Amino acid sequence: MDAFVARHRRLAAVRDRVAAILPRGVILLSALTFTSYVMGLVRDRVFARTYGAGGELDTYNAALVLPELVLAILVVAGLSSAFIPVYSRIHHDEPDATEDFARTVLTASVLIMMVVVGVLFVIAPQTVSFVAPGFDPAQQAQYTELFRVMCVTAVIFAASFALGEMLVVRQRFLAYGLAPVLYNTGIVFGAIVLSPSMGIMGAAVGTVIGACLHLGVRVLEILRTDFRYRPALQFRTAGFREYVRLAIPKALAAPVEPLTFLFFTSVASTLVVGGISAVSFARNFQSVPVSLIGIAFAVAAFPIMARAASDGDGPRFRRLVYVNLVTISLLTSVAAVGLILVGGFAIDLFLGGEAFDADDVALTTQLLAVFALAVPFEAASHLLSRAVYSTRNTILPVAASLVGLAVTVATVLLLSPGMGIVALPLGFVLGQATEVVLLLGAFVVRARTVGRPVDSSM
């Protein structure tokens, strides 16, 4: 009997070590993320072969920027930072209140986006002056049409992202990871099937179809859980007030990535024709290892870290973060070197040909080589920010991301007159490195508070 107990304890210890290195669901998430990027490459290949890195594709990419920015500020900010820690705290202290909290967050997310999208739809022509000031009148008119279509996707994604967080907190990762695959599938469908008759508008309609698929697969998975949705607006509960209090600081920083690429779009539109698309293509390649490794590990570990923090288990919390941070850093450093060495070949293979000529390949390759340097930093930032969120603190990650944005913008403004478009990815690298250094310091400070009373509003 004693031998059986000892063996059981050894197996449990092994499982704990494996879980620390490979959180539950990380392999599935990585596999689905890889599949999504394969579909993304198919999408980019179709775009490149059909439109090239030219003005028409520039308008499509520019039309995505502002709806994504608004969605990030008003919805994704709170969901990605505050939902899981607050849900975990409520589940620990008031289990019966968790579902009403989730229903309120979902209802509020959709209603907010419906109102804001209505306003954006009306003022669409006025947005081009700061999104893409280099567009000529024909591009401005096309941008307005595409922009209004993209507004529809913002409402759909508001619901889908809220459902996604409910799946993550339950560690049901299949539908969560499959949704982006279906989204890219819808875009590819629009570009291949609809574009011959509708032009670039076919790609925009495909984007809406993809967003519907993104939402649909998560709805089907939610129906397999014990969660049942009904409209709820219980704003006066302690849980929702805490959610809003934590979400507001994050909302201030949520636009950092969209604002970064809005800034890149604005600068690129004045430097070289096709620059917007080249930056977009290079960023798509660079983000593969960030999502495949950094985001997959961070998402899978987030609910575990949040539970450890809610339980006051400081040693386990710190161990989870440090082990995952080392794993992410090693894997993404190798991936960054790989992008530098084979990025040009991959771009030529997947995008080169027809409208995407040798000059387009060379420009995109040059941008990717610099963007690749940011891979380990950006990947680490996803884990470290969620680690700090797990302590129910959003101010410190916000400060880190805002400082990183300032470094990025200052670098680009300083270097672009002499270096041209290469200054954009270089600024991104320096901004990400700065953010990670600050996040690591924030984590060290907040990790000391786990297991003892803290001011959760910090």
XYZ file of C-alpha atoms in Angstrom:
458
model
C 0.000 0.000 0.000
C 2.818 2.386 0.898
C 4.543 1.584 -2.417
C 1.309 2.363 -4.301
C 0.919 5.720 -2.529
C 4.558 6.619 -3.200
C 4.191 5.715 -6.874
C 1.007 7.784 -7.115
C 2.762 10.782 -5.582
C 5.696 10.448 -7.991
C 3.324 10.324 -10.966
C 1.458 13.358 -9.657
C 4.751 15.230 -9.284
C 5.696 14.334 -12.867
C 2.307 15.529 -14.112
C 2.750 18.815 -12.245
C 6.177 19.357 -13.814
C 4.857 18.590 -17.292
C 1.884 20.914 -16.720
C 4.263 23.682 -15.680
C 6.286 23.307 -18.890
C 3.368 22.485 -21.187
C 0.105 23.923 -19.821
C -3.007 21.971 -20.720
C -4.138 22.808 -24.233
C -0.919 24.459 -25.396
C -0.133 21.755 -27.975
C -3.675 21.894 -29.350
C -3.572 25.693 -29.457
C -0.192 25.660 -31.195
C -1.412 23.151 -33.774
C -4.551 25.160 -34.503
C -2.563 28.395 -34.586
C -0.219 26.814 -37.116
C -3.232 25.738 -39.179
C -4.599 29.265 -38.995
C -1.322 30.655 -40.269
C -1.266 28.155 -43.108
C -4.656 29.541 -44.084
C -3.248 33.026 -43.562
C -0.433 32.250 -45.989
C -2.972 30.962 -48.473
C -4.890 34.210 -47.993
C -1.771 36.331 -48.481
C -0.749 34.317 -51.536
C -4.171 34.852 -53.092
C -3.992 38.553 -52.243
C -0.453 38.920 -53.579
C -1.139 37.056 -56.804
C -4.411 38.902 -57.392
C -3.651 42.458 -56.285
C 0.115 42.682 -55.705
C 1.501 45.118 -53.146
C -0.459 47.941 -54.715
C -3.059 50.598 -54.089
C -6.166 48.389 -54.086
C -4.825 46.064 -51.392
C -3.585 49.094 -49.469
C -7.185 50.334 -49.194
C -8.354 46.933 -47.902
C -5.647 46.824 -45.225
C -6.248 50.441 -44.245
C -10.016 49.863 -43.936
C -9.373 47.194 -41.290
C -7.329 49.435 -39.010
C -9.900 51.662 -37.283
C -12.639 49.029 -36.661
C -9.964 46.779 -35.131
C -8.710 49.685 -33.038
C -12.160 50.485 -31.650
C -12.854 46.818 -30.952
C -9.536 46.517 -29.124
C -10.238 49.549 -26.932
C -13.850 48.952 -26.013
C -14.128 45.156 -25.861
C -10.930 43.153 -26.209
C -9.105 45.207 -23.576
C -11.329 44.094 -20.735
C -11.829 40.575 -22.010
C -8.137 39.826 -22.475
C -6.968 41.311 -19.190
C -9.742 41.396 -16.599
C -12.304 38.715 -17.456
C -10.373 35.587 -16.405
C -8.875 36.992 -13.167
C -12.233 38.423 -12.055
C -14.115 35.287 -13.112
C -11.608 33.161 -11.149
C -11.988 35.374 -8.088
C -15.812 35.241 -8.266
C -15.738 31.472 -8.798
C -13.509 31.160 -5.715
C -15.613 33.466 -3.491
C -19.149 33.426 -4.976
C -19.563 30.413 -7.322
C -23.261 31.089 -7.940
C -22.534 34.563 -9.336
C -20.101 33.555 -12.101
C -22.621 32.892 -14.886
C -24.509 36.169 -14.389
C -21.181 37.983 -14.500
C -20.303 36.270 -17.802
C -23.713 37.030 -19.300
C -23.409 40.704 -18.369
C -19.969 41.002 -19.942
C -21.155 39.357 -23.189
C -24.296 41.517 -23.438
C -22.441 44.742 -22.679
C -19.680 43.959 -25.202
C -22.120 43.502 -28.071
C -24.283 46.510 -27.203
C -21.292 48.836 -26.944
C -19.953 47.783 -30.340
C -23.350 48.129 -31.999
C -23.616 51.753 -30.863
C -20.040 52.682 -31.802
C -20.181 50.941 -35.173
C -23.307 52.927 -36.012
C -21.359 56.138 -35.469
C -18.348 54.904 -37.470
C -20.581 53.939 -40.365
C -21.838 57.523 -40.617
C -18.435 59.236 -40.322
C -16.559 56.748 -42.537
C -15.471 59.320 -45.199
C -13.907 61.550 -42.546
C -11.685 58.772 -41.146
C -9.465 58.467 -44.232
C -7.699 61.759 -43.535
C -5.850 60.328 -40.528
C -5.838 56.605 -41.370
C -4.223 56.978 -44.801
C -3.527 60.618 -45.677
C -1.540 59.584 -48.761
C -4.548 58.052 -50.564
C -5.718 59.650 -53.800
C -9.449 60.431 -54.343
C -10.202 57.047 -55.955
C -8.592 55.205 -53.077
C -10.466 57.375 -50.584
C -13.816 56.433 -52.131
C -12.900 52.750 -52.190
C -11.649 52.936 -48.615
C -15.018 54.344 -47.451
C -16.940 51.438 -49.009
C -14.607 48.827 -47.545
C -14.520 50.531 -44.152
C -18.300 50.294 -43.766
C -18.215 46.581 -44.516
C -15.434 46.062 -41.957
C -17.563 47.771 -39.303
C -19.943 44.806 -39.425
C -17.147 42.438 -38.442
C -16.439 44.453 -35.289
C -19.884 43.634 -33.834
C -19.541 39.949 -34.709
C -16.096 39.779 -33.132
C -17.337 41.456 -29.945
C -19.600 38.466 -29.315
C -17.017 35.935 -30.472
C -14.198 37.249 -28.303
C -16.442 37.266 -25.229
C -17.434 33.659 -25.849
C -13.774 32.834 -26.435
C -12.790 33.977 -22.947
C -15.529 31.794 -21.473
C -14.058 28.836 -23.343
C -10.532 29.632 -22.133
C -11.563 29.844 -18.486
C -13.086 26.361 -18.925
C -9.906 25.236 -20.746
C -11.899 24.216 -23.835
C -9.420 25.199 -26.509
C -10.633 23.395 -29.646
C -13.266 25.889 -30.760
C -11.201 28.775 -29.386
C -8.272 27.864 -31.636
C -10.370 26.734 -34.598
C -12.156 30.095 -34.895
C -9.199 31.969 -36.503
C -8.764 29.099 -38.995
C -12.360 29.519 -40.126
C -11.968 33.297 -40.233
C -9.095 33.040 -42.705
C -11.040 30.420 -44.642
C -13.862 32.913 -45.135
C -11.454 35.575 -46.392
C -9.864 33.130 -48.841
C -13.324 32.189 -50.089
C -14.157 35.828 -50.717
C -10.866 36.549 -52.460
C -11.075 33.507 -54.755
C -14.787 33.131 -55.406
C -16.166 36.660 -55.070
C -13.271 38.876 -56.197
C -13.515 38.048 -59.926
C -16.927 39.729 -60.009
C -16.649 42.126 -57.068
C -12.964 43.093 -57.033
C -11.486 43.932 -53.656
C -15.020 44.129 -52.241
C -15.153 40.343 -52.608
C -12.333 40.064 -50.086
C -14.233 42.396 -47.736
C -17.408 40.296 -47.979
C -15.281 37.225 -47.362
C -13.996 38.908 -44.215
C -17.566 39.212 -42.925
C -18.213 35.560 -43.790
C -15.049 34.598 -41.910
C -16.134 36.607 -38.864
C -19.479 34.777 -38.847
C -17.666 31.428 -38.958
C -15.385 32.644 -36.140
C -18.437 33.313 -33.979
C -20.401 30.270 -35.101
C -17.892 27.633 -34.041
C -17.596 29.194 -30.576
C -21.377 29.316 -30.184
C -21.567 25.612 -30.991
C -18.884 24.807 -28.410
C -20.527 26.976 -25.730
C -23.746 25.025 -26.269
C -21.820 21.908 -25.189
C -21.028 23.492 -21.807
C -23.297 24.289 -18.865
C -23.358 27.985 -19.813
C -26.634 29.251 -21.233
C -26.859 32.770 -22.528
C -29.661 35.169 -21.807
C -29.411 38.980 -21.889
C -28.169 40.374 -18.596
C -27.051 43.831 -17.562
C -26.185 43.458 -13.887
C -23.856 46.425 -13.782
C -24.168 47.059 -10.037
C -22.615 43.795 -8.875
C -19.209 43.884 -7.177
C -17.781 41.547 -9.808
C -18.759 43.709 -12.767
C -17.572 46.874 -11.044
C -14.207 45.230 -10.450
C -14.122 44.119 -14.084
C -14.724 47.684 -15.281
C -12.182 49.101 -12.841
C -9.515 46.736 -14.153
C -10.582 47.071 -17.794
C -10.383 50.869 -17.945
C -6.596 51.122 -17.560
C -6.143 48.311 -20.076
C -8.487 50.095 -22.486
C -6.068 53.021 -22.464
C -3.291 50.688 -23.621
C -5.388 48.342 -25.774
C -4.961 50.593 -28.798
C -1.177 50.273 -28.575
C -0.794 47.562 -31.227
C -3.544 48.912 -33.519
C -2.215 52.444 -33.000
C 1.290 51.228 -33.777
C 0.188 49.832 -37.116
C -2.133 52.765 -37.759
C 0.974 54.917 -37.322
C 2.946 52.573 -39.587
C 0.145 52.760 -42.176
C 0.184 56.543 -42.094
C 3.981 56.760 -42.402
C 4.250 54.003 -45.026
C 1.622 55.655 -47.230
C 3.980 58.636 -47.614
C 7.199 56.666 -48.213
C 6.626 54.157 -51.007
C 3.715 52.812 -53.076
C 2.851 49.365 -51.757
C 4.621 50.076 -48.477
C 1.478 49.479 -46.418
C 0.995 46.031 -47.937
C 4.704 45.144 -47.616
C 4.631 46.009 -43.910
C 1.422 43.996 -43.510
C 2.855 40.936 -45.269
C 6.107 41.094 -43.258
C 4.180 41.472 -40.024
C 2.034 38.451 -40.908
C 5.135 36.268 -41.302
C 6.753 37.676 -38.157
C 3.670 37.054 -36.041
C 3.607 33.316 -36.807
C 6.067 32.250 -34.067
C 4.678 34.901 -31.725
C 1.221 33.329 -31.945
C 2.351 29.737 -32.348
C 4.552 29.853 -29.252
C 4.107 33.032 -27.227
C 0.344 33.498 -27.396
C -0.428 29.763 -27.268
C 1.594 29.316 -24.080
C 0.237 32.534 -22.540
C -3.426 31.707 -23.253
C -3.097 28.123 -21.996
C -1.283 29.213 -18.830
C -3.525 32.213 -18.055
C -6.403 30.411 -16.281
C -3.894 28.315 -14.292
C -1.936 31.404 -13.229
C -5.163 33.237 -12.339
C -6.348 30.331 -10.166
C -2.979 30.097 -8.416
C -3.078 33.835 -7.698
C -6.708 33.663 -6.484
C -5.794 30.736 -4.210
C -2.839 32.704 -2.799
C -0.345 30.027 -3.904
C 2.673 32.283 -4.514
C 5.325 29.585 -5.092
C 3.202 27.799 -7.705
C 2.316 31.086 -9.377
C 5.940 32.163 -9.694
C 7.046 28.711 -10.866
C 4.409 28.667 -13.617
C 5.510 32.053 -14.916
C 9.254 31.467 -14.838
C 9.116 28.008 -16.439
C 6.846 29.203 -19.247
C 8.933 32.339 -19.752
C 12.126 30.323 -20.223
C 10.397 27.930 -22.616
C 8.917 30.748 -24.684
C 12.194 32.670 -24.828
C 14.234 29.689 -26.017
C 11.751 28.569 -28.663
C 11.104 32.045 -30.059
C 14.793 32.930 -30.227
C 15.334 29.920 -32.484
C 12.272 30.936 -34.517
C 13.596 34.493 -34.966
C 16.886 33.203 -36.374
C 14.927 30.932 -38.696
C 12.863 33.852 -40.011
C 16.002 35.844 -40.772
C 17.632 32.930 -42.597
C 14.694 31.613 -44.638
C 12.250 34.537 -44.635
C 13.119 35.650 -48.153
C 12.692 32.146 -49.529
C 9.315 31.776 -47.788
C 8.077 35.131 -49.066
C 9.127 34.315 -52.629
C 7.593 30.837 -52.373
C 4.257 31.843 -50.918
C 3.764 35.349 -52.289
C 6.063 35.790 -55.277
C 4.786 35.734 -58.828
C 2.343 37.532 -61.104
C 1.426 40.911 -59.572
C 3.824 40.425 -56.628
C 7.119 41.036 -58.434
C 10.789 40.766 -57.418
C 10.858 44.281 -55.982
C 7.865 43.474 -53.761
C 9.596 40.288 -52.576
C 12.835 42.168 -51.802
C 11.085 44.930 -49.860
C 8.972 42.508 -47.809
C 12.038 40.334 -47.075
C 14.003 43.327 -45.837
C 11.182 44.358 -43.514
C 10.725 40.816 -42.198
C 14.432 40.471 -41.329
C 14.127 43.442 -38.974
C 10.672 42.504 -37.640
C 12.064 39.056 -36.723
C 14.267 40.592 -34.035
C 11.114 41.478 -32.090
C 9.785 37.894 -31.945
C 11.247 36.827 -28.542
C 10.314 40.150 -26.930
C 6.755 40.240 -28.236
C 6.156 36.581 -27.330
C 7.425 37.101 -23.773
C 5.221 40.178 -23.345
C 2.050 38.108 -23.791
C 2.948 35.814 -20.895
C 4.288 38.542 -18.600
C 1.290 40.816 -19.092
C -1.118 37.958 -18.296
C 0.975 37.080 -15.245
C 0.514 40.614 -13.914
C -3.199 40.572 -14.865
C -3.530 37.397 -12.784
C -2.705 39.479 -9.709
C -5.654 41.720 -10.680
C -3.430 44.586 -11.709
C -3.738 46.277 -15.091
C -2.006 49.602 -14.492
C 1.567 48.286 -14.615
C 1.167 46.451 -17.968
C -0.573 49.537 -19.345
C 2.349 51.732 -18.348
C 4.817 49.300 -19.923
C 2.953 49.170 -23.238
C 2.546 52.951 -23.421
C 6.258 53.479 -22.834
C 6.966 50.871 -25.518
C 4.694 52.722 -27.957
C 6.473 56.002 -27.218
C 9.837 54.384 -27.937
C 8.497 52.945 -31.214
C 7.076 56.245 -32.440
C 10.159 58.240 -31.443
C 12.457 55.766 -33.200
C 10.450 55.840 -36.428
C 10.201 59.632 -36.501
C 13.901 59.934 -35.824
C 15.138 57.334 -38.308
C 12.614 57.250 -41.180
C 13.945 60.382 -42.957
C 17.281 58.650 -43.449
C 16.430 54.937 -43.373
C 13.054 55.010 -45.081
C 10.513 52.279 -44.420
C 12.999 50.031 -42.575
C 12.697 52.422 -39.629
C 9.191 51.050 -38.980
C 10.145 47.494 -37.953
C 13.267 48.785 -36.178
C 11.117 51.048 -34.034
C 8.853 48.085 -33.314
C 11.816 46.005 -32.088
C 13.034 48.685 -29.693
C 9.512 49.326 -28.401
C 8.890 45.626 -27.693
C 12.242 45.233 -25.928
C 11.469 48.200 -23.691
C 8.026 46.829 -22.838
C 9.387 43.407 -21.837
C 11.983 44.893 -19.487
C 9.277 46.930 -17.749
C 6.850 43.983 -17.607
C 9.466 41.758 -16.014
C 10.011 44.349 -13.304
C 6.247 44.660 -12.790
C 5.886 40.897 -12.442
C 8.629 40.694 -9.819
C 6.865 43.366 -7.765
C 3.360 41.910 -8.086
C 4.413 38.276 -7.534
C 5.430 39.233 -3.987
C 1.814 40.190 -3.224
C 0.330 36.782 -4.080
C -0.726 35.102 -0.860
C -1.254 38.274 1.136
C -3.955 40.994 1.024
C -3.434 43.586 -1.722
C -5.240 46.569 -3.122
C -6.847 44.986 -6.213
C -7.575 48.367 -7.721
C -3.887 49.021 -8.305
